[in-house]
């Protein structure tokens, strides 16, 4: 069972699947996720326009699109940081707010506390109410996984961009969430740092966590995506397995985008 | 000019002679002002943080009032507290008038708005920065407040030192509620006022120099403590 | 390293204990609060007398020194146990209104008129107080007044009346009301080279005389008697009547009177013991 489940109270819509012997199987209680006719408008401006899709695991889903397509907004709607103007989002039958604790989120620019690297990680455990005795071991493991052990006592804000982002991922991954949402995680990083972060994301997904990531970088999408959702002007134009999508998208905008054109 | 040079001489002599009355007065000044600042911090930090994070009708008005209270005239505060603590007043039976406790109360009233207003600004700034992340990891309102207060600790320390500066330097309030009683409620500022009124200007100025040195010492100590904590806790 | 919750709780307890400790416990020695005037305080008499009294009786005397008017108000409110001021009419009224038990005469000294050595009003050597005031008004020489409802201020106003002058009428720019204690007023007078009325004891001890000196004195009208009154315990039951009366009895005893008479400032006597004339009504 994921560590997160030990800390978060289960809600009634959870399905504790088990096989005949009674042992629980590795089912992601947050999946399938259903986005139904979701729209988001603010100040008269429609940022997300009637998006519907069904997300299921395992694997990495990449939300691709040019800047301003609404990818960040969609991600925040899914996580529950924003409320849709219309439509609904359900994670395994429950609302985003109810299931927020079982997801991790990584922002484009990591928000780091004015504390050491280790303290930043430990802070998450403290918020979740983990008993103090267990914190040091978990922090150590998380830092080791992200290759940040040597930087444990440095002030988090003095880290390079790539190191900061790895810290943010370590923080998000710490409690073994069922889903991790990443919003353009390498947009501001150099290639070396990007590589390190992508490796981390791959490891994350391999451990069973569902990855949903936004990017405008086509090459990155090719590298990482198992499934692609193409967003443009707030509308979902394509949602297909990555192999099919990159072979030849149906939508003209999508085709133009992956060909390197500026689509408006 | 004569007074300035005799002032330095006075200050030097008082300190090196280890004048016991001087140390009594310095000790009482520190005790009262530090106690007042402690109370102000305990009340003002959560108050400021709560005001920064909350949203209720009239919140903006509350912020304006809080900021304005930073400029409370000490002598008016002293007068109001005197009227409350006087035997003829509502809190008379407590018998607190002309005691160091009354002085702590008066200074706490003066310092709390400063700490609260500056805490509010600090927490509001950090809130803008951290809010999305803190919500994303699912922190509750109290956890959020504590996280922001702790992360703003260095700015808040400056706010507290500002409060201390106000407390140690004021004379109007403590004079009225304390009575400037020898060996009992006489502090640095009231002694300076008294010596000035006796025409002993050189001595008064000398005491003033010592008072400024006191404030310098407290601030330096706070900065060193802050640095040490910074290194240890990060 | 973060503080454990137990460690943190201990820190809070320590802090709370520290605050509680700074709150004064009930005085283990007995103590009384005496409302007196700035002139008496500035003369240094209390610093000289009270340690002796404390040693002999074990009673700590806390003096709150403010203007006479404020001192009387303090005593009326019951914020003091004993009243020790120098304005006979106010003292008599205090007792008559039932705020005080009985007025005892303690000592007297006199007021002096000080002014710049250049003496523009030409009053040097005069023993006529009202006449000197008249000359000051006539020459419109600067005069610094207490202006604070104190005994000294009331005495000063009486002298202006006797001189037939109303200094606060019209825009008398030479008449400056400082609204302050004796010392602060003298500071102002010294800074402005102005005339002023002061009690002799404060004047002798004053450290910022500048160019000022005593120009006129010796007029019986400048007589300055001090009285001490116990605040009425029937009106204010919390008053420490026993200790307060001990203090009063000590002041008017032969021992106390001798001590008062022996107090010197710069080698000069500051106060003259006067206990016997307690109830005589012929002083002003």
PDB file of C-alpha atoms in Angstrom, chain B residues 4-230:
ATOM      1  CA  UNK B   4      28.414  67.395  25.271  1.00  0.00           C
ATOM      2  CA  UNK B   5      31.936  66.879  26.521  1.00  0.00           C
ATOM      3  CA  UNK B   6      30.825  66.543  30.120  1.00  0.00           C
ATOM      4  CA  UNK B   7      28.196  64.101  28.874  1.00  0.00           C
ATOM      5  CA  UNK B   8      30.773  61.706  27.494  1.00  0.00           C
ATOM      6  CA  UNK B   9      32.782  62.040  30.653  1.00  0.00           C
ATOM      7  CA  UNK B  10      29.705  61.326  32.762  1.00  0.00           C
ATOM      8  CA  UNK B  11      28.753  58.288  30.738  1.00  0.00           C
ATOM      9  CA  UNK B  12      32.240  56.850  30.924  1.00  0.00           C
ATOM     10  CA  UNK B  13      32.516  57.489  34.635  1.00  0.00           C
ATOM     11  CA  UNK B  14      29.139  55.974  35.492  1.00  0.00           C
ATOM     12  CA  UNK B  15      29.901  52.798  33.623  1.00  0.00           C
ATOM     13  CA  UNK B  16      33.458  52.253  34.778  1.00  0.00           C
ATOM     14  CA  UNK B  17      32.572  53.109  38.352  1.00  0.00           C
ATOM     15  CA  UNK B  18      29.972  50.333  38.137  1.00  0.00           C
ATOM     16  CA  UNK B  19      27.519  52.726  39.719  1.00  0.00           C
ATOM     17  CA  UNK B  20      24.982  50.415  41.386  1.00  0.00           C
ATOM     18  CA  UNK B  21      22.079  52.776  40.904  1.00  0.00           C
ATOM     19  CA  UNK B  22      22.855  52.951  37.209  1.00  0.00           C
ATOM     20  CA  UNK B  23      22.779  49.176  36.926  1.00  0.00           C
ATOM     21  CA  UNK B  24      19.524  49.057  38.854  1.00  0.00           C
ATOM     22  CA  UNK B  25      17.962  51.496  36.404  1.00  0.00           C
ATOM     23  CA  UNK B  26      19.418  49.791  33.334  1.00  0.00           C
ATOM     24  CA  UNK B  27      18.262  46.405  34.610  1.00  0.00           C
ATOM     25  CA  UNK B  28      14.726  47.618  35.213  1.00  0.00           C
ATOM     26  CA  UNK B  29      14.573  49.277  31.784  1.00  0.00           C
ATOM     27  CA  UNK B  30      15.605  46.060  30.058  1.00  0.00           C
ATOM     28  CA  UNK B  31      13.307  43.905  32.159  1.00  0.00           C
ATOM     29  CA  UNK B  32      10.274  46.056  31.454  1.00  0.00           C
ATOM     30  CA  UNK B  33      10.903  46.591  27.755  1.00  0.00           C
ATOM     31  CA  UNK B  34      11.862  42.989  27.030  1.00  0.00           C
ATOM     32  CA  UNK B  35       8.785  41.733  28.876  1.00  0.00           C
ATOM     33  CA  UNK B  36       6.597  44.130  26.943  1.00  0.00           C
ATOM     34  CA  UNK B  37       8.125  43.017  23.648  1.00  0.00           C
ATOM     35  CA  UNK B  38       7.631  39.366  24.552  1.00  0.00           C
ATOM     36  CA  UNK B  39       3.949  39.954  25.251  1.00  0.00           C
ATOM     37  CA  UNK B  40       3.631  42.007  22.086  1.00  0.00           C
ATOM     38  CA  UNK B  41       5.193  39.194  20.056  1.00  0.00           C
ATOM     39  CA  UNK B  42       2.925  36.531  21.559  1.00  0.00           C
ATOM     40  CA  UNK B  43      -0.162  38.590  20.779  1.00  0.00           C
ATOM     41  CA  UNK B  44       0.961  40.487  17.706  1.00  0.00           C
ATOM     42  CA  UNK B  45       2.519  37.775  15.539  1.00  0.00           C
ATOM     43  CA  UNK B  46      -0.540  35.511  15.358  1.00  0.00           C
ATOM     44  CA  UNK B  47      -2.798  38.543  15.099  1.00  0.00           C
ATOM     45  CA  UNK B  48      -0.881  39.960  12.152  1.00  0.00           C
ATOM     46  CA  UNK B  49      -0.667  36.571  10.455  1.00  0.00           C
ATOM     47  CA  UNK B  50      -4.372  35.918  10.918  1.00  0.00           C
ATOM     48  CA  UNK B  51      -5.221  39.307   9.484  1.00  0.00           C
ATOM     49  CA  UNK B  52      -3.007  38.631   6.473  1.00  0.00           C
ATOM     50  CA  UNK B  53      -4.578  35.274   5.735  1.00  0.00           C
ATOM     51  CA  UNK B  54      -8.194  35.964   6.487  1.00  0.00           C
ATOM     52  CA  UNK B  55     -10.899  37.505   4.414  1.00  0.00           C
ATOM     53  CA  UNK B  56     -13.859  39.099   6.113  1.00  0.00           C
ATOM     54  CA  UNK B  57     -15.912  42.215   5.458  1.00  0.00           C
ATOM     55  CA  UNK B  58     -14.138  45.185   6.987  1.00  0.00           C
ATOM     56  CA  UNK B  59     -10.726  43.546   6.715  1.00  0.00           C
ATOM     57  CA  UNK B  60      -9.233  46.469   4.843  1.00  0.00           C
ATOM     58  CA  UNK B  61     -10.534  48.845   7.487  1.00  0.00           C
ATOM     59  CA  UNK B  62      -8.962  46.650  10.170  1.00  0.00           C
ATOM     60  CA  UNK B  63      -5.599  46.822   8.390  1.00  0.00           C
ATOM     61  CA  UNK B  64      -5.808  50.610   8.166  1.00  0.00           C
ATOM     62  CA  UNK B  65      -6.654  50.886  11.850  1.00  0.00           C
ATOM     63  CA  UNK B  66      -3.825  48.530  12.801  1.00  0.00           C
ATOM     64  CA  UNK B  67      -1.285  50.497  10.798  1.00  0.00           C
ATOM     65  CA  UNK B  68      -2.543  53.747  12.339  1.00  0.00           C
ATOM     66  CA  UNK B  69      -2.159  52.303  15.838  1.00  0.00           C
ATOM     67  CA  UNK B  70       1.591  52.129  15.245  1.00  0.00           C
ATOM     68  CA  UNK B  71       1.521  55.861  15.833  1.00  0.00           C
ATOM     69  CA  UNK B  72      -0.293  55.748  19.170  1.00  0.00           C
ATOM     70  CA  UNK B  73       1.000  58.648  21.261  1.00  0.00           C
ATOM     71  CA  UNK B  74       2.715  57.152  24.311  1.00  0.00           C
ATOM     72  CA  UNK B  75       1.527  59.867  26.653  1.00  0.00           C
ATOM     73  CA  UNK B  76      -2.103  59.207  25.660  1.00  0.00           C
ATOM     74  CA  UNK B  77      -1.663  55.478  26.205  1.00  0.00           C
ATOM     75  CA  UNK B  78      -0.160  56.263  29.593  1.00  0.00           C
ATOM     76  CA  UNK B  79      -3.078  58.469  30.504  1.00  0.00           C
ATOM     77  CA  UNK B  80      -5.687  55.896  29.485  1.00  0.00           C
ATOM     78  CA  UNK B  81      -3.976  53.114  31.393  1.00  0.00           C
ATOM     79  CA  UNK B  82      -3.586  55.395  34.405  1.00  0.00           C
ATOM     80  CA  UNK B  83      -7.340  56.040  34.356  1.00  0.00           C
ATOM     81  CA  UNK B  84      -8.001  52.307  34.105  1.00  0.00           C
ATOM     82  CA  UNK B  85      -5.581  51.301  36.847  1.00  0.00           C
ATOM     83  CA  UNK B  86      -6.255  54.176  39.233  1.00  0.00           C
ATOM     84  CA  UNK B  87      -8.031  53.222  42.442  1.00  0.00           C
ATOM     85  CA  UNK B  88     -10.854  55.386  41.220  1.00  0.00           C
ATOM     86  CA  UNK B  89     -10.937  53.449  37.956  1.00  0.00           C
ATOM     87  CA  UNK B  90     -12.382  50.097  36.903  1.00  0.00           C
ATOM     88  CA  UNK B  91      -9.209  48.064  37.482  1.00  0.00           C
ATOM     89  CA  UNK B  92      -8.285  49.884  40.666  1.00  0.00           C
ATOM     90  CA  UNK B  93      -8.636  46.900  43.022  1.00  0.00           C
ATOM     91  CA  UNK B  94      -5.756  45.214  41.191  1.00  0.00           C
ATOM     92  CA  UNK B  95      -3.433  47.746  42.782  1.00  0.00           C
ATOM     93  CA  UNK B  96      -1.210  47.866  39.695  1.00  0.00           C
ATOM     94  CA  UNK B  97      -0.684  51.604  39.451  1.00  0.00           C
ATOM     95  CA  UNK B  98       2.887  52.791  40.040  1.00  0.00           C
ATOM     96  CA  UNK B  99       4.290  49.289  39.603  1.00  0.00           C
ATOM     97  CA  UNK B 100       6.585  47.875  36.933  1.00  0.00           C
ATOM     98  CA  UNK B 101       3.664  45.701  35.795  1.00  0.00           C
ATOM     99  CA  UNK B 102       1.717  48.797  34.793  1.00  0.00           C
ATOM    100  CA  UNK B 103       4.713  49.940  32.800  1.00  0.00           C
ATOM    101  CA  UNK B 104       4.950  46.585  31.033  1.00  0.00           C
ATOM    102  CA  UNK B 105       1.263  46.822  30.155  1.00  0.00           C
ATOM    103  CA  UNK B 106       1.639  50.350  28.803  1.00  0.00           C
ATOM    104  CA  UNK B 107       4.632  49.447  26.667  1.00  0.00           C
ATOM    105  CA  UNK B 108       2.981  46.244  25.455  1.00  0.00           C
ATOM    106  CA  UNK B 109       0.015  48.323  24.273  1.00  0.00           C
ATOM    107  CA  UNK B 110       2.381  50.578  22.351  1.00  0.00           C
ATOM    108  CA  UNK B 111       4.483  47.802  20.829  1.00  0.00           C
ATOM    109  CA  UNK B 112       1.831  45.225  19.864  1.00  0.00           C
ATOM    110  CA  UNK B 113       0.438  47.228  16.907  1.00  0.00           C
ATOM    111  CA  UNK B 114       3.953  47.613  15.508  1.00  0.00           C
ATOM    112  CA  UNK B 115       4.665  43.897  15.680  1.00  0.00           C
ATOM    113  CA  UNK B 116       1.209  42.996  14.382  1.00  0.00           C
ATOM    114  CA  UNK B 117       1.246  45.425  11.468  1.00  0.00           C
ATOM    115  CA  UNK B 118       4.719  44.399  10.320  1.00  0.00           C
ATOM    116  CA  UNK B 119       3.870  40.722  10.788  1.00  0.00           C
ATOM    117  CA  UNK B 120       0.776  41.209   8.684  1.00  0.00           C
ATOM    118  CA  UNK B 121       2.792  42.699   5.844  1.00  0.00           C
ATOM    119  CA  UNK B 122       5.466  40.008   6.039  1.00  0.00           C
ATOM    120  CA  UNK B 123       2.961  37.164   6.091  1.00  0.00           C
ATOM    121  CA  UNK B 124       0.915  38.726   3.284  1.00  0.00           C
ATOM    122  CA  UNK B 125       3.998  38.927   1.070  1.00  0.00           C
ATOM    123  CA  UNK B 126       4.980  35.324   1.780  1.00  0.00           C
ATOM    124  CA  UNK B 127       1.412  34.179   1.354  1.00  0.00           C
ATOM    125  CA  UNK B 128       1.392  35.431  -2.212  1.00  0.00           C
ATOM    126  CA  UNK B 129       4.537  33.468  -2.872  1.00  0.00           C
ATOM    127  CA  UNK B 130       3.694  30.221  -1.098  1.00  0.00           C
ATOM    128  CA  UNK B 131      -0.047  29.918  -1.286  1.00  0.00           C
ATOM    129  CA  UNK B 132      -0.373  27.627  -4.274  1.00  0.00           C
ATOM    130  CA  UNK B 133       2.289  25.259  -3.028  1.00  0.00           C
ATOM    131  CA  UNK B 134       0.889  25.129   0.507  1.00  0.00           C
ATOM    132  CA  UNK B 135      -2.579  24.426  -0.790  1.00  0.00           C
ATOM    133  CA  UNK B 136      -1.220  21.813  -3.168  1.00  0.00           C
ATOM    134  CA  UNK B 137       0.335  19.829  -0.332  1.00  0.00           C
ATOM    135  CA  UNK B 138      -2.884  20.138   1.620  1.00  0.00           C
ATOM    136  CA  UNK B 139      -1.969  22.281   4.606  1.00  0.00           C
ATOM    137  CA  UNK B 140      -4.691  23.501   6.908  1.00  0.00           C
ATOM    138  CA  UNK B 141      -5.111  27.175   7.872  1.00  0.00           C
ATOM    139  CA  UNK B 142      -3.208  26.902  11.141  1.00  0.00           C
ATOM    140  CA  UNK B 143      -0.361  24.989   9.484  1.00  0.00           C
ATOM    141  CA  UNK B 144      -0.223  27.611   6.784  1.00  0.00           C
ATOM    142  CA  UNK B 145       0.035  30.409   9.365  1.00  0.00           C
ATOM    143  CA  UNK B 146       2.837  28.683  11.237  1.00  0.00           C
ATOM    144  CA  UNK B 147       4.754  27.913   8.044  1.00  0.00           C
ATOM    145  CA  UNK B 148       4.554  31.523   6.895  1.00  0.00           C
ATOM    146  CA  UNK B 149       5.522  32.900  10.302  1.00  0.00           C
ATOM    147  CA  UNK B 150       8.531  30.608  10.494  1.00  0.00           C
ATOM    148  CA  UNK B 151       9.680  31.330   6.971  1.00  0.00           C
ATOM    149  CA  UNK B 152       9.376  35.047   7.608  1.00  0.00           C
ATOM    150  CA  UNK B 153      11.297  34.755  10.848  1.00  0.00           C
ATOM    151  CA  UNK B 154      14.112  37.132   9.948  1.00  0.00           C
ATOM    152  CA  UNK B 155      11.781  39.886   8.816  1.00  0.00           C
ATOM    153  CA  UNK B 156       9.669  39.297  11.897  1.00  0.00           C
ATOM    154  CA  UNK B 157      12.741  39.582  14.084  1.00  0.00           C
ATOM    155  CA  UNK B 158      13.317  43.028  12.618  1.00  0.00           C
ATOM    156  CA  UNK B 159       9.717  43.890  13.418  1.00  0.00           C
ATOM    157  CA  UNK B 160      10.221  42.769  16.995  1.00  0.00           C
ATOM    158  CA  UNK B 161      13.411  44.800  17.268  1.00  0.00           C
ATOM    159  CA  UNK B 162      11.504  47.817  15.977  1.00  0.00           C
ATOM    160  CA  UNK B 163       9.030  47.222  18.762  1.00  0.00           C
ATOM    161  CA  UNK B 164      11.827  46.974  21.298  1.00  0.00           C
ATOM    162  CA  UNK B 165      13.255  50.257  20.067  1.00  0.00           C
ATOM    163  CA  UNK B 166       9.925  51.914  20.623  1.00  0.00           C
ATOM    164  CA  UNK B 167       9.579  50.432  24.102  1.00  0.00           C
ATOM    165  CA  UNK B 168      13.033  51.233  25.415  1.00  0.00           C
ATOM    166  CA  UNK B 169      12.927  54.789  24.145  1.00  0.00           C
ATOM    167  CA  UNK B 170       9.531  55.964  25.311  1.00  0.00           C
ATOM    168  CA  UNK B 171       9.072  58.052  28.414  1.00  0.00           C
ATOM    169  CA  UNK B 172       5.525  59.455  28.334  1.00  0.00           C
ATOM    170  CA  UNK B 173       3.599  56.317  29.182  1.00  0.00           C
ATOM    171  CA  UNK B 174       5.923  54.853  31.786  1.00  0.00           C
ATOM    172  CA  UNK B 175       6.207  58.194  33.528  1.00  0.00           C
ATOM    173  CA  UNK B 176       2.464  58.463  34.082  1.00  0.00           C
ATOM    174  CA  UNK B 177       1.701  54.866  35.012  1.00  0.00           C
ATOM    175  CA  UNK B 178       4.963  54.220  36.834  1.00  0.00           C
ATOM    176  CA  UNK B 179       5.401  57.454  38.745  1.00  0.00           C
ATOM    177  CA  UNK B 180       9.184  57.458  38.324  1.00  0.00           C
ATOM    178  CA  UNK B 181       9.595  56.178  41.870  1.00  0.00           C
ATOM    179  CA  UNK B 182      13.188  55.764  43.000  1.00  0.00           C
ATOM    180  CA  UNK B 183      14.250  52.099  43.311  1.00  0.00           C
ATOM    181  CA  UNK B 184      10.848  51.020  42.121  1.00  0.00           C
ATOM    182  CA  UNK B 185       9.700  52.342  38.772  1.00  0.00           C
ATOM    183  CA  UNK B 186      12.537  54.564  37.653  1.00  0.00           C
ATOM    184  CA  UNK B 187      13.951  53.604  34.253  1.00  0.00           C
ATOM    185  CA  UNK B 188      16.527  55.116  31.926  1.00  0.00           C
ATOM    186  CA  UNK B 189      14.208  57.446  30.065  1.00  0.00           C
ATOM    187  CA  UNK B 190      12.425  58.755  33.153  1.00  0.00           C
ATOM    188  CA  UNK B 191      15.776  59.281  34.871  1.00  0.00           C
ATOM    189  CA  UNK B 192      16.996  61.275  31.902  1.00  0.00           C
ATOM    190  CA  UNK B 193      13.826  63.366  32.079  1.00  0.00           C
ATOM    191  CA  UNK B 194      14.324  63.882  35.807  1.00  0.00           C
ATOM    192  CA  UNK B 195      17.977  64.866  35.562  1.00  0.00           C
ATOM    193  CA  UNK B 196      17.116  67.248  32.756  1.00  0.00           C
ATOM    194  CA  UNK B 197      14.497  68.859  34.946  1.00  0.00           C
ATOM    195  CA  UNK B 198      17.090  69.255  37.667  1.00  0.00           C
ATOM    196  CA  UNK B 199      19.304  71.044  35.214  1.00  0.00           C
ATOM    197  CA  UNK B 200      21.926  68.307  35.278  1.00  0.00           C
ATOM    198  CA  UNK B 201      22.179  68.325  31.507  1.00  0.00           C
ATOM    199  CA  UNK B 202      25.592  66.723  31.265  1.00  0.00           C
ATOM    200  CA  UNK B 203      24.478  63.792  33.372  1.00  0.00           C
ATOM    201  CA  UNK B 204      21.219  63.468  31.429  1.00  0.00           C
ATOM    202  CA  UNK B 205      23.094  63.373  28.156  1.00  0.00           C
ATOM    203  CA  UNK B 206      25.524  60.832  29.564  1.00  0.00           C
ATOM    204  CA  UNK B 207      22.637  58.607  30.518  1.00  0.00           C
ATOM    205  CA  UNK B 208      21.270  59.113  27.033  1.00  0.00           C
ATOM    206  CA  UNK B 209      24.516  57.817  25.563  1.00  0.00           C
ATOM    207  CA  UNK B 210      24.263  54.751  27.773  1.00  0.00           C
ATOM    208  CA  UNK B 211      20.676  54.217  26.675  1.00  0.00           C
ATOM    209  CA  UNK B 212      21.669  54.270  23.015  1.00  0.00           C
ATOM    210  CA  UNK B 213      24.496  51.817  23.769  1.00  0.00           C
ATOM    211  CA  UNK B 214      21.975  49.552  25.476  1.00  0.00           C
ATOM    212  CA  UNK B 215      19.770  49.551  22.401  1.00  0.00           C
ATOM    213  CA  UNK B 216      22.813  48.897  20.210  1.00  0.00           C
ATOM    214  CA  UNK B 217      23.778  45.926  22.364  1.00  0.00           C
ATOM    215  CA  UNK B 218      20.330  44.383  22.200  1.00  0.00           C
ATOM    216  CA  UNK B 219      20.196  44.768  18.445  1.00  0.00           C
ATOM    217  CA  UNK B 220      23.673  43.333  17.995  1.00  0.00           C
ATOM    218  CA  UNK B 221      22.780  40.384  20.205  1.00  0.00           C
ATOM    219  CA  UNK B 222      19.630  39.758  18.185  1.00  0.00           C
ATOM    220  CA  UNK B 223      21.578  39.854  14.948  1.00  0.00           C
ATOM    221  CA  UNK B 224      24.201  37.413  16.256  1.00  0.00           C
ATOM    222  CA  UNK B 225      21.483  35.105  17.540  1.00  0.00           C
ATOM    223  CA  UNK B 226      19.801  35.319  14.178  1.00  0.00           C
ATOM    224  CA  UNK B 227      23.007  34.441  12.373  1.00  0.00           C
ATOM    225  CA  UNK B 228      23.653  31.488  14.666  1.00  0.00           C
ATOM    226  CA  UNK B 229      20.126  30.214  14.201  1.00  0.00           C
ATOM    227  CA  UNK B 230      20.456  30.728  10.459  1.00  0.00           C
TER     228      UNK B 230
END
